[in-house]
Amino acid sequence: AQKVTQAQTEISVVEKEDVTLDCVYETRDTTYYLFWYKQPPSGELVFLIRRNSFDEQNEISGRYSWNFQKSTSSFNFTITASQVVDSAVYFCALSEGQAAGNKLTFGGGTRVLVKP
Amino acid sequence: DSGVTQTPKHLITATGQRVTLRCSPRSGDLSVYWYQQSLDQGLQFLIQYYNGEERAKGNILERFSAQQFPDLHSELNLSSLELGDSALYFCASSAGLAGGAYNEQFFGPGTRLTVL
């Protein structure tokens, strides 16, 4: 069965500091997809990034970057130069290959508080 | 704005009652998913429909049912409500059936259900 673990329940930083969120996943599939979603205080879930299991290239998108390592089953997410608007709960999620459909298994979430 | 709409935003009802939550997917999306977010269970997948047919089931109680109509909107029916059913219910949609490129799930704003 698939499982996603976010060990950090809450992180508090001062504006402009970098924040790295940890995510560890378990799956038996060789083809799977990893996601990060953001849930601001308003409650909606906002899609941030997606990564395929066969592409370990790490990327940067604006102030967001991610580090995907299959060897350690980790998919960490970094916010560079954090801003107050980044305050939210961040969820890591996993979906397996086509045979398993596209359901998302979420981690428990990490609450990020960015103080001015 | 994700393009996924959910009604109502808030729902307050009593134990033993039945409610219907409604979801309209993004234009062109054929898959609809329902998730439940509660304090003790976190974000959990309930059920997926694709083009009118049920495709995957998660931890959905027998008291809960869903359907997807020909116009692709979906309804989640919750009956014999209990206090523990109080949660935020999200609908999400994606273009296709299974995981893959361009098949991210986009979430609606959610319906907050309170059972008194």
JSON list of C-alpha atoms in Angstrom, two decimals:
[
{"chain": "A", "resi": 1, "resn": "ALA", "atom": "CA", "xyz": [0.00, 0.00, 0.00]},
{"chain": "A", "resi": 2, "resn": "GLN", "atom": "CA", "xyz": [1.15, 3.49, -0.67]},
{"chain": "A", "resi": 3, "resn": "LYS", "atom": "CA", "xyz": [2.02, 5.83, 2.14]},
{"chain": "A", "resi": 4, "resn": "VAL", "atom": "CA", "xyz": [3.29, 9.39, 2.46]},
{"chain": "A", "resi": 5, "resn": "THR", "atom": "CA", "xyz": [4.99, 10.72, 5.56]},
{"chain": "A", "resi": 6, "resn": "GLN", "atom": "CA", "xyz": [5.66, 14.34, 6.40]},
{"chain": "A", "resi": 7, "resn": "ALA", "atom": "CA", "xyz": [7.56, 14.22, 9.65]},
{"chain": "A", "resi": 8, "resn": "GLN", "atom": "CA", "xyz": [7.49, 17.97, 10.25]},
{"chain": "A", "resi": 9, "resn": "THR", "atom": "CA", "xyz": [4.15, 19.07, 11.62]},
{"chain": "A", "resi": 10, "resn": "GLU", "atom": "CA", "xyz": [4.96, 22.76, 11.89]},
{"chain": "A", "resi": 11, "resn": "ILE", "atom": "CA", "xyz": [7.80, 25.06, 10.81]},
{"chain": "A", "resi": 12, "resn": "SER", "atom": "CA", "xyz": [8.13, 28.67, 11.83]},
{"chain": "A", "resi": 13, "resn": "VAL", "atom": "CA", "xyz": [10.49, 31.03, 10.02]},
{"chain": "A", "resi": 14, "resn": "VAL", "atom": "CA", "xyz": [11.13, 34.73, 9.63]},
{"chain": "A", "resi": 15, "resn": "GLU", "atom": "CA", "xyz": [10.46, 36.32, 6.28]},
{"chain": "A", "resi": 16, "resn": "LYS", "atom": "CA", "xyz": [13.21, 35.86, 3.68]},
{"chain": "A", "resi": 17, "resn": "GLU", "atom": "CA", "xyz": [14.48, 32.67, 5.27]},
{"chain": "A", "resi": 18, "resn": "ASP", "atom": "CA", "xyz": [14.44, 29.48, 3.19]},
{"chain": "A", "resi": 19, "resn": "VAL", "atom": "CA", "xyz": [12.08, 26.67, 4.18]},
{"chain": "A", "resi": 20, "resn": "THR", "atom": "CA", "xyz": [12.56, 23.03, 3.27]},
{"chain": "A", "resi": 21, "resn": "LEU", "atom": "CA", "xyz": [9.69, 20.58, 3.70]},
{"chain": "A", "resi": 22, "resn": "ASP", "atom": "CA", "xyz": [10.45, 16.89, 3.95]},
{"chain": "A", "resi": 23, "resn": "CYS", "atom": "CA", "xyz": [8.41, 14.14, 2.33]},
{"chain": "A", "resi": 24, "resn": "VAL", "atom": "CA", "xyz": [9.06, 10.40, 2.35]},
{"chain": "A", "resi": 25, "resn": "TYR", "atom": "CA", "xyz": [6.88, 8.01, 0.42]},
{"chain": "A", "resi": 26, "resn": "GLU", "atom": "CA", "xyz": [6.30, 4.28, 0.09]},
{"chain": "A", "resi": 27, "resn": "THR", "atom": "CA", "xyz": [5.04, 2.53, -2.99]},
{"chain": "A", "resi": 28, "resn": "ARG", "atom": "CA", "xyz": [5.49, -0.81, -4.74]},
{"chain": "A", "resi": 29, "resn": "ASP", "atom": "CA", "xyz": [4.90, 0.66, -8.17]},
{"chain": "A", "resi": 30, "resn": "THR", "atom": "CA", "xyz": [7.72, 1.57, -10.48]},
{"chain": "A", "resi": 31, "resn": "THR", "atom": "CA", "xyz": [5.61, 4.25, -12.13]},
{"chain": "A", "resi": 32, "resn": "TYR", "atom": "CA", "xyz": [4.18, 6.86, -9.84]},
{"chain": "A", "resi": 33, "resn": "TYR", "atom": "CA", "xyz": [3.69, 10.60, -9.49]},
{"chain": "A", "resi": 34, "resn": "LEU", "atom": "CA", "xyz": [4.50, 12.94, -6.67]},
{"chain": "A", "resi": 35, "resn": "PHE", "atom": "CA", "xyz": [2.85, 16.26, -5.94]},
{"chain": "A", "resi": 36, "resn": "TRP", "atom": "CA", "xyz": [2.97, 19.19, -3.61]},
{"chain": "A", "resi": 37, "resn": "TYR", "atom": "CA", "xyz": [-0.21, 21.06, -2.74]},
{"chain": "A", "resi": 38, "resn": "LYS", "atom": "CA", "xyz": [-0.64, 24.19, -0.66]},
{"chain": "A", "resi": 39, "resn": "GLN", "atom": "CA", "xyz": [-3.62, 24.89, 1.60]},
{"chain": "A", "resi": 40, "resn": "PRO", "atom": "CA", "xyz": [-3.70, 28.56, 2.68]},
{"chain": "A", "resi": 41, "resn": "PRO", "atom": "CA", "xyz": [-5.86, 29.69, 5.61]},
{"chain": "A", "resi": 42, "resn": "SER", "atom": "CA", "xyz": [-8.76, 30.21, 3.22]},
{"chain": "A", "resi": 43, "resn": "GLY", "atom": "CA", "xyz": [-8.95, 26.43, 2.89]},
{"chain": "A", "resi": 44, "resn": "GLU", "atom": "CA", "xyz": [-8.64, 25.63, -0.79]},
{"chain": "A", "resi": 45, "resn": "LEU", "atom": "CA", "xyz": [-6.04, 23.17, -2.07]},
{"chain": "A", "resi": 46, "resn": "VAL", "atom": "CA", "xyz": [-3.70, 24.65, -4.64]},
{"chain": "A", "resi": 47, "resn": "PHE", "atom": "CA", "xyz": [-1.59, 22.47, -6.93]},
{"chain": "A", "resi": 48, "resn": "LEU", "atom": "CA", "xyz": [2.08, 23.48, -6.89]},
{"chain": "A", "resi": 49, "resn": "ILE", "atom": "CA", "xyz": [4.27, 20.88, -8.60]},
{"chain": "A", "resi": 50, "resn": "ARG", "atom": "CA", "xyz": [4.25, 17.35, -10.03]},
{"chain": "A", "resi": 51, "resn": "ARG", "atom": "CA", "xyz": [7.10, 14.93, -10.58]},
{"chain": "A", "resi": 52, "resn": "ASN", "atom": "CA", "xyz": [7.16, 11.59, -12.42]},
{"chain": "A", "resi": 53, "resn": "SER", "atom": "CA", "xyz": [9.01, 8.63, -10.96]},
{"chain": "A", "resi": 54, "resn": "PHE", "atom": "CA", "xyz": [11.13, 8.24, -14.07]},
{"chain": "A", "resi": 55, "resn": "ASP", "atom": "CA", "xyz": [12.43, 11.80, -14.01]},
{"chain": "A", "resi": 56, "resn": "GLU", "atom": "CA", "xyz": [14.73, 12.58, -11.12]},
{"chain": "A", "resi": 57, "resn": "GLN", "atom": "CA", "xyz": [15.87, 15.90, -12.47]},
{"chain": "A", "resi": 58, "resn": "ASN", "atom": "CA", "xyz": [15.45, 18.54, -9.85]},
{"chain": "A", "resi": 59, "resn": "GLU", "atom": "CA", "xyz": [14.07, 21.87, -10.90]},
{"chain": "A", "resi": 60, "resn": "ILE", "atom": "CA", "xyz": [13.47, 25.37, -9.78]},
{"chain": "A", "resi": 61, "resn": "SER", "atom": "CA", "xyz": [10.30, 27.29, -10.51]},
{"chain": "A", "resi": 62, "resn": "GLY", "atom": "CA", "xyz": [10.44, 30.82, -9.22]},
{"chain": "A", "resi": 63, "resn": "ARG", "atom": "CA", "xyz": [10.92, 30.61, -5.46]},
{"chain": "A", "resi": 64, "resn": "TYR", "atom": "CA", "xyz": [10.01, 26.92, -5.40]},
{"chain": "A", "resi": 65, "resn": "SER", "atom": "CA", "xyz": [12.44, 24.07, -5.91]},
{"chain": "A", "resi": 66, "resn": "TRP", "atom": "CA", "xyz": [12.29, 20.36, -5.25]},
{"chain": "A", "resi": 67, "resn": "ASN", "atom": "CA", "xyz": [14.67, 17.53, -4.65]},
{"chain": "A", "resi": 68, "resn": "PHE", "atom": "CA", "xyz": [13.48, 14.11, -5.77]},
{"chain": "A", "resi": 69, "resn": "GLN", "atom": "CA", "xyz": [15.62, 11.12, -4.77]},
{"chain": "A", "resi": 70, "resn": "LYS", "atom": "CA", "xyz": [14.31, 7.68, -5.62]},
{"chain": "A", "resi": 71, "resn": "SER", "atom": "CA", "xyz": [17.12, 6.00, -3.69]},
{"chain": "A", "resi": 72, "resn": "THR", "atom": "CA", "xyz": [15.78, 7.40, -0.43]},
{"chain": "A", "resi": 73, "resn": "SER", "atom": "CA", "xyz": [12.12, 7.70, -1.52]},
{"chain": "A", "resi": 74, "resn": "SER", "atom": "CA", "xyz": [12.14, 11.36, -0.71]},
{"chain": "A", "resi": 75, "resn": "PHE", "atom": "CA", "xyz": [10.56, 14.34, -2.44]},
{"chain": "A", "resi": 76, "resn": "ASN", "atom": "CA", "xyz": [11.55, 17.46, -0.57]},
{"chain": "A", "resi": 77, "resn": "PHE", "atom": "CA", "xyz": [10.27, 20.93, -1.36]},
{"chain": "A", "resi": 78, "resn": "THR", "atom": "CA", "xyz": [11.99, 24.24, -0.72]},
{"chain": "A", "resi": 79, "resn": "ILE", "atom": "CA", "xyz": [10.62, 27.75, -0.63]},
{"chain": "A", "resi": 80, "resn": "THR", "atom": "CA", "xyz": [13.39, 30.27, -1.13]},
{"chain": "A", "resi": 81, "resn": "ALA", "atom": "CA", "xyz": [13.20, 33.73, 0.46]},
{"chain": "A", "resi": 82, "resn": "SER", "atom": "CA", "xyz": [9.90, 32.99, 2.17]},
{"chain": "A", "resi": 83, "resn": "GLN", "atom": "CA", "xyz": [7.15, 35.57, 2.32]},
{"chain": "A", "resi": 84, "resn": "VAL", "atom": "CA", "xyz": [4.23, 36.01, 4.70]},
{"chain": "A", "resi": 85, "resn": "VAL", "atom": "CA", "xyz": [1.87, 34.86, 1.93]},
{"chain": "A", "resi": 86, "resn": "ASP", "atom": "CA", "xyz": [3.63, 31.50, 1.98]},
{"chain": "A", "resi": 87, "resn": "SER", "atom": "CA", "xyz": [2.04, 30.78, 5.35]},
{"chain": "A", "resi": 88, "resn": "ALA", "atom": "CA", "xyz": [-0.08, 27.71, 4.74]},
{"chain": "A", "resi": 89, "resn": "VAL", "atom": "CA", "xyz": [-0.25, 23.97, 5.20]},
{"chain": "A", "resi": 90, "resn": "TYR", "atom": "CA", "xyz": [1.73, 22.09, 2.58]},
{"chain": "A", "resi": 91, "resn": "PHE", "atom": "CA", "xyz": [0.81, 18.58, 1.55]},
{"chain": "A", "resi": 92, "resn": "CYS", "atom": "CA", "xyz": [2.93, 16.04, -0.26]},
{"chain": "A", "resi": 93, "resn": "ALA", "atom": "CA", "xyz": [0.91, 13.50, -2.25]},
{"chain": "A", "resi": 94, "resn": "LEU", "atom": "CA", "xyz": [1.49, 10.34, -4.26]},
{"chain": "A", "resi": 95, "resn": "SER", "atom": "CA", "xyz": [-0.46, 8.67, -7.02]},
{"chain": "A", "resi": 96, "resn": "GLU", "atom": "CA", "xyz": [0.45, 5.34, -8.51]},
{"chain": "A", "resi": 97, "resn": "GLY", "atom": "CA", "xyz": [0.35, 4.09, -12.08]},
{"chain": "A", "resi": 98, "resn": "GLN", "atom": "CA", "xyz": [-2.63, 3.63, -14.32]},
{"chain": "A", "resi": 99, "resn": "ALA", "atom": "CA", "xyz": [-3.68, 0.29, -12.87]},
{"chain": "A", "resi": 100, "resn": "ALA", "atom": "CA", "xyz": [-4.27, 1.96, -9.52]},
{"chain": "A", "resi": 101, "resn": "GLY", "atom": "CA", "xyz": [-6.19, 4.85, -10.94]},
{"chain": "A", "resi": 102, "resn": "ASN", "atom": "CA", "xyz": [-5.25, 8.37, -10.06]},
{"chain": "A", "resi": 103, "resn": "LYS", "atom": "CA", "xyz": [-6.23, 8.66, -6.42]},
{"chain": "A", "resi": 104, "resn": "LEU", "atom": "CA", "xyz": [-3.96, 10.81, -4.32]},
{"chain": "A", "resi": 105, "resn": "THR", "atom": "CA", "xyz": [-2.53, 9.61, -1.04]},
{"chain": "A", "resi": 106, "resn": "PHE", "atom": "CA", "xyz": [-1.65, 12.60, 1.08]},
{"chain": "A", "resi": 107, "resn": "GLY", "atom": "CA", "xyz": [0.83, 13.07, 3.85]},
{"chain": "A", "resi": 108, "resn": "GLY", "atom": "CA", "xyz": [-0.28, 14.62, 7.11]},
{"chain": "A", "resi": 109, "resn": "GLY", "atom": "CA", "xyz": [0.79, 18.09, 6.04]},
{"chain": "A", "resi": 110, "resn": "THR", "atom": "CA", "xyz": [3.34, 20.59, 7.33]},
{"chain": "A", "resi": 111, "resn": "ARG", "atom": "CA", "xyz": [2.12, 23.92, 8.63]},
{"chain": "A", "resi": 112, "resn": "VAL", "atom": "CA", "xyz": [4.45, 26.74, 7.63]},
{"chain": "A", "resi": 113, "resn": "LEU", "atom": "CA", "xyz": [4.27, 30.02, 9.49]},
{"chain": "A", "resi": 114, "resn": "VAL", "atom": "CA", "xyz": [6.24, 32.90, 8.03]},
{"chain": "A", "resi": 115, "resn": "LYS", "atom": "CA", "xyz": [6.60, 35.80, 10.40]},
{"chain": "A", "resi": 116, "resn": "PRO", "atom": "CA", "xyz": [7.28, 39.33, 9.16]},
{"chain": "B", "resi": 1, "resn": "ASP", "atom": "CA", "xyz": [-9.57, 29.91, -9.16]},
{"chain": "B", "resi": 2, "resn": "SER", "atom": "CA", "xyz": [-9.17, 26.23, -10.08]},
{"chain": "B", "resi": 3, "resn": "GLY", "atom": "CA", "xyz": [-12.30, 26.10, -12.24]},
{"chain": "B", "resi": 4, "resn": "VAL", "atom": "CA", "xyz": [-13.88, 23.44, -10.02]},
{"chain": "B", "resi": 5, "resn": "THR", "atom": "CA", "xyz": [-17.03, 24.59, -8.24]},
{"chain": "B", "resi": 6, "resn": "GLN", "atom": "CA", "xyz": [-18.65, 23.11, -5.19]},
{"chain": "B", "resi": 7, "resn": "THR", "atom": "CA", "xyz": [-21.93, 23.89, -3.50]},
{"chain": "B", "resi": 8, "resn": "PRO", "atom": "CA", "xyz": [-22.82, 24.61, -0.83]},
{"chain": "B", "resi": 9, "resn": "LYS", "atom": "CA", "xyz": [-19.80, 26.15, 0.88]},
{"chain": "B", "resi": 10, "resn": "HIS", "atom": "CA", "xyz": [-21.12, 25.42, 4.33]},
{"chain": "B", "resi": 11, "resn": "LEU", "atom": "CA", "xyz": [-23.68, 22.95, 5.56]},
{"chain": "B", "resi": 12, "resn": "ILE", "atom": "CA", "xyz": [-24.93, 22.52, 9.10]},
{"chain": "B", "resi": 13, "resn": "THR", "atom": "CA", "xyz": [-27.21, 19.64, 9.87]},
{"chain": "B", "resi": 14, "resn": "ALA", "atom": "CA", "xyz": [-28.19, 17.23, 12.61]},
{"chain": "B", "resi": 15, "resn": "THR", "atom": "CA", "xyz": [-27.25, 13.64, 13.29]},
{"chain": "B", "resi": 16, "resn": "GLY", "atom": "CA", "xyz": [-29.28, 11.14, 11.35]},
{"chain": "B", "resi": 17, "resn": "GLN", "atom": "CA", "xyz": [-29.94, 13.50, 8.47]},
{"chain": "B", "resi": 18, "resn": "ARG", "atom": "CA", "xyz": [-28.98, 13.16, 4.80]},
{"chain": "B", "resi": 19, "resn": "VAL", "atom": "CA", "xyz": [-27.19, 15.76, 2.69]},
{"chain": "B", "resi": 20, "resn": "THR", "atom": "CA", "xyz": [-26.03, 16.11, -0.91]},
{"chain": "B", "resi": 21, "resn": "LEU", "atom": "CA", "xyz": [-22.85, 17.86, -1.93]},
{"chain": "B", "resi": 22, "resn": "ARG", "atom": "CA", "xyz": [-22.49, 19.02, -5.50]},
{"chain": "B", "resi": 23, "resn": "CYS", "atom": "CA", "xyz": [-19.43, 19.43, -7.70]},
{"chain": "B", "resi": 24, "resn": "SER", "atom": "CA", "xyz": [-18.90, 20.79, -11.20]},
{"chain": "B", "resi": 25, "resn": "PRO", "atom": "CA", "xyz": [-15.52, 19.85, -12.72]},
{"chain": "B", "resi": 26, "resn": "ARG", "atom": "CA", "xyz": [-13.31, 22.07, -14.83]},
{"chain": "B", "resi": 27, "resn": "SER", "atom": "CA", "xyz": [-14.46, 22.40, -18.39]},
{"chain": "B", "resi": 28, "resn": "GLY", "atom": "CA", "xyz": [-13.31, 19.36, -20.35]},
{"chain": "B", "resi": 29, "resn": "ASP", "atom": "CA", "xyz": [-12.29, 17.26, -17.35]},
{"chain": "B", "resi": 30, "resn": "LEU", "atom": "CA", "xyz": [-13.78, 13.78, -17.33]},
{"chain": "B", "resi": 31, "resn": "SER", "atom": "CA", "xyz": [-12.56, 12.55, -13.95]},
{"chain": "B", "resi": 32, "resn": "VAL", "atom": "CA", "xyz": [-14.05, 13.64, -10.66]},
{"chain": "B", "resi": 33, "resn": "TYR", "atom": "CA", "xyz": [-12.69, 12.72, -7.25]},
{"chain": "B", "resi": 34, "resn": "TRP", "atom": "CA", "xyz": [-14.06, 13.19, -3.76]},
{"chain": "B", "resi": 35, "resn": "TYR", "atom": "CA", "xyz": [-11.85, 13.63, -0.70]},
{"chain": "B", "resi": 36, "resn": "GLN", "atom": "CA", "xyz": [-12.60, 14.12, 2.96]},
{"chain": "B", "resi": 37, "resn": "GLN", "atom": "CA", "xyz": [-10.43, 16.26, 5.23]},
{"chain": "B", "resi": 38, "resn": "SER", "atom": "CA", "xyz": [-10.92, 15.82, 8.96]},
{"chain": "B", "resi": 39, "resn": "LEU", "atom": "CA", "xyz": [-8.75, 16.61, 11.93]},
{"chain": "B", "resi": 40, "resn": "ASP", "atom": "CA", "xyz": [-8.21, 13.01, 12.96]},
{"chain": "B", "resi": 41, "resn": "GLN", "atom": "CA", "xyz": [-8.04, 11.30, 9.53]},
{"chain": "B", "resi": 42, "resn": "GLY", "atom": "CA", "xyz": [-6.35, 14.00, 7.47]},
{"chain": "B", "resi": 43, "resn": "LEU", "atom": "CA", "xyz": [-7.01, 14.13, 3.73]},
{"chain": "B", "resi": 44, "resn": "GLN", "atom": "CA", "xyz": [-8.50, 10.88, 2.50]},
{"chain": "B", "resi": 45, "resn": "PHE", "atom": "CA", "xyz": [-9.61, 9.76, -0.93]},
{"chain": "B", "resi": 46, "resn": "LEU", "atom": "CA", "xyz": [-13.20, 8.64, -1.06]},
{"chain": "B", "resi": 47, "resn": "ILE", "atom": "CA", "xyz": [-14.17, 7.81, -4.63]},
{"chain": "B", "resi": 48, "resn": "GLN", "atom": "CA", "xyz": [-13.39, 8.54, -8.30]},
{"chain": "B", "resi": 49, "resn": "TYR", "atom": "CA", "xyz": [-15.68, 8.73, -11.30]},
{"chain": "B", "resi": 50, "resn": "TYR", "atom": "CA", "xyz": [-14.64, 8.88, -14.90]},
{"chain": "B", "resi": 51, "resn": "ASN", "atom": "CA", "xyz": [-17.12, 9.88, -17.58]},
{"chain": "B", "resi": 52, "resn": "GLY", "atom": "CA", "xyz": [-20.05, 8.69, -15.53]},
{"chain": "B", "resi": 53, "resn": "GLU", "atom": "CA", "xyz": [-18.59, 5.43, -14.25]},
{"chain": "B", "resi": 54, "resn": "GLU", "atom": "CA", "xyz": [-17.12, 4.62, -10.88]},
{"chain": "B", "resi": 55, "resn": "ARG", "atom": "CA", "xyz": [-13.40, 3.89, -11.30]},
{"chain": "B", "resi": 56, "resn": "ALA", "atom": "CA", "xyz": [-11.83, 3.72, -7.87]},
{"chain": "B", "resi": 57, "resn": "LYS", "atom": "CA", "xyz": [-12.97, 3.54, -4.30]},
{"chain": "B", "resi": 58, "resn": "GLY", "atom": "CA", "xyz": [-11.13, 4.52, -1.15]},
{"chain": "B", "resi": 59, "resn": "ASN", "atom": "CA", "xyz": [-12.19, 4.65, 2.46]},
{"chain": "B", "resi": 60, "resn": "ILE", "atom": "CA", "xyz": [-15.78, 5.53, 1.71]},
{"chain": "B", "resi": 61, "resn": "LEU", "atom": "CA", "xyz": [-18.40, 4.51, 4.23]},
{"chain": "B", "resi": 62, "resn": "GLU", "atom": "CA", "xyz": [-21.43, 2.52, 3.11]},
{"chain": "B", "resi": 63, "resn": "ARG", "atom": "CA", "xyz": [-23.60, 5.42, 4.28]},
{"chain": "B", "resi": 64, "resn": "PHE", "atom": "CA", "xyz": [-21.95, 7.54, 1.59]},
{"chain": "B", "resi": 65, "resn": "SER", "atom": "CA", "xyz": [-22.59, 7.28, -2.13]},
{"chain": "B", "resi": 66, "resn": "ALA", "atom": "CA", "xyz": [-21.75, 9.29, -5.20]},
{"chain": "B", "resi": 67, "resn": "GLN", "atom": "CA", "xyz": [-22.59, 9.56, -8.84]},
{"chain": "B", "resi": 68, "resn": "GLN", "atom": "CA", "xyz": [-21.48, 11.44, -11.91]},
{"chain": "B", "resi": 69, "resn": "PHE", "atom": "CA", "xyz": [-24.13, 12.67, -14.29]},
{"chain": "B", "resi": 70, "resn": "PRO", "atom": "CA", "xyz": [-24.06, 12.89, -18.13]},
{"chain": "B", "resi": 71, "resn": "ASP", "atom": "CA", "xyz": [-23.12, 16.59, -17.91]},
{"chain": "B", "resi": 72, "resn": "LEU", "atom": "CA", "xyz": [-20.14, 15.41, -15.77]},
{"chain": "B", "resi": 73, "resn": "HIS", "atom": "CA", "xyz": [-21.15, 17.12, -12.56]},
{"chain": "B", "resi": 74, "resn": "SER", "atom": "CA", "xyz": [-21.02, 14.90, -9.52]},
{"chain": "B", "resi": 75, "resn": "GLU", "atom": "CA", "xyz": [-22.92, 14.57, -6.28]},
{"chain": "B", "resi": 76, "resn": "LEU", "atom": "CA", "xyz": [-21.81, 13.03, -3.00]},
{"chain": "B", "resi": 77, "resn": "ASN", "atom": "CA", "xyz": [-24.64, 11.82, -0.82]},
{"chain": "B", "resi": 78, "resn": "LEU", "atom": "CA", "xyz": [-24.08, 11.38, 2.89]},
{"chain": "B", "resi": 79, "resn": "SER", "atom": "CA", "xyz": [-26.79, 9.70, 4.92]},
{"chain": "B", "resi": 80, "resn": "SER", "atom": "CA", "xyz": [-27.46, 8.76, 8.55]},
{"chain": "B", "resi": 81, "resn": "LEU", "atom": "CA", "xyz": [-25.00, 11.44, 9.48]},
{"chain": "B", "resi": 82, "resn": "GLU", "atom": "CA", "xyz": [-22.90, 11.12, 12.60]},
{"chain": "B", "resi": 83, "resn": "LEU", "atom": "CA", "xyz": [-20.88, 13.67, 14.53]},
{"chain": "B", "resi": 84, "resn": "GLY", "atom": "CA", "xyz": [-17.71, 12.14, 13.13]},
{"chain": "B", "resi": 85, "resn": "ASP", "atom": "CA", "xyz": [-18.76, 12.97, 9.58]},
{"chain": "B", "resi": 86, "resn": "SER", "atom": "CA", "xyz": [-18.08, 16.63, 10.24]},
{"chain": "B", "resi": 87, "resn": "ALA", "atom": "CA", "xyz": [-15.30, 17.52, 7.83]},
{"chain": "B", "resi": 88, "resn": "LEU", "atom": "CA", "xyz": [-14.28, 19.49, 4.79]},
{"chain": "B", "resi": 89, "resn": "TYR", "atom": "CA", "xyz": [-15.26, 17.62, 1.64]},
{"chain": "B", "resi": 90, "resn": "PHE", "atom": "CA", "xyz": [-13.29, 18.38, -1.48]},
{"chain": "B", "resi": 91, "resn": "CYS", "atom": "CA", "xyz": [-14.07, 17.61, -5.05]},
{"chain": "B", "resi": 92, "resn": "ALA", "atom": "CA", "xyz": [-11.26, 17.52, -7.59]},
{"chain": "B", "resi": 93, "resn": "SER", "atom": "CA", "xyz": [-11.17, 17.01, -11.32]},
{"chain": "B", "resi": 94, "resn": "SER", "atom": "CA", "xyz": [-8.60, 15.97, -13.86]},
{"chain": "B", "resi": 95, "resn": "ALA", "atom": "CA", "xyz": [-8.56, 15.60, -17.61]},
{"chain": "B", "resi": 96, "resn": "GLY", "atom": "CA", "xyz": [-8.01, 11.87, -17.77]},
{"chain": "B", "resi": 97, "resn": "LEU", "atom": "CA", "xyz": [-8.40, 8.62, -15.96]},
{"chain": "B", "resi": 98, "resn": "ALA", "atom": "CA", "xyz": [-5.05, 7.78, -14.50]},
{"chain": "B", "resi": 99, "resn": "GLY", "atom": "CA", "xyz": [-1.85, 9.39, -13.43]},
{"chain": "B", "resi": 100, "resn": "GLY", "atom": "CA", "xyz": [0.31, 10.96, -16.06]},
{"chain": "B", "resi": 101, "resn": "ALA", "atom": "CA", "xyz": [1.40, 14.15, -17.65]},
{"chain": "B", "resi": 102, "resn": "TYR", "atom": "CA", "xyz": [-1.18, 16.92, -17.68]},
{"chain": "B", "resi": 103, "resn": "ASN", "atom": "CA", "xyz": [-3.41, 14.94, -15.37]},
{"chain": "B", "resi": 104, "resn": "GLU", "atom": "CA", "xyz": [-3.03, 16.93, -12.21]},
{"chain": "B", "resi": 105, "resn": "GLN", "atom": "CA", "xyz": [-6.02, 17.11, -9.96]},
{"chain": "B", "resi": 106, "resn": "PHE", "atom": "CA", "xyz": [-7.46, 20.55, -9.42]},
{"chain": "B", "resi": 107, "resn": "PHE", "atom": "CA", "xyz": [-9.48, 21.02, -6.29]},
{"chain": "B", "resi": 108, "resn": "GLY", "atom": "CA", "xyz": [-12.65, 22.91, -5.61]},
{"chain": "B", "resi": 109, "resn": "PRO", "atom": "CA", "xyz": [-13.02, 25.21, -2.60]},
{"chain": "B", "resi": 110, "resn": "GLY", "atom": "CA", "xyz": [-14.62, 22.46, -0.53]},
{"chain": "B", "resi": 111, "resn": "THR", "atom": "CA", "xyz": [-17.86, 22.07, 1.40]},
{"chain": "B", "resi": 112, "resn": "ARG", "atom": "CA", "xyz": [-17.57, 22.34, 5.15]},
{"chain": "B", "resi": 113, "resn": "LEU", "atom": "CA", "xyz": [-20.05, 19.98, 6.76]},
{"chain": "B", "resi": 114, "resn": "THR", "atom": "CA", "xyz": [-20.92, 20.37, 10.42]},
{"chain": "B", "resi": 115, "resn": "VAL", "atom": "CA", "xyz": [-23.05, 17.69, 12.04]},
{"chain": "B", "resi": 116, "resn": "LEU", "atom": "CA", "xyz": [-24.59, 18.74, 15.35]}
]
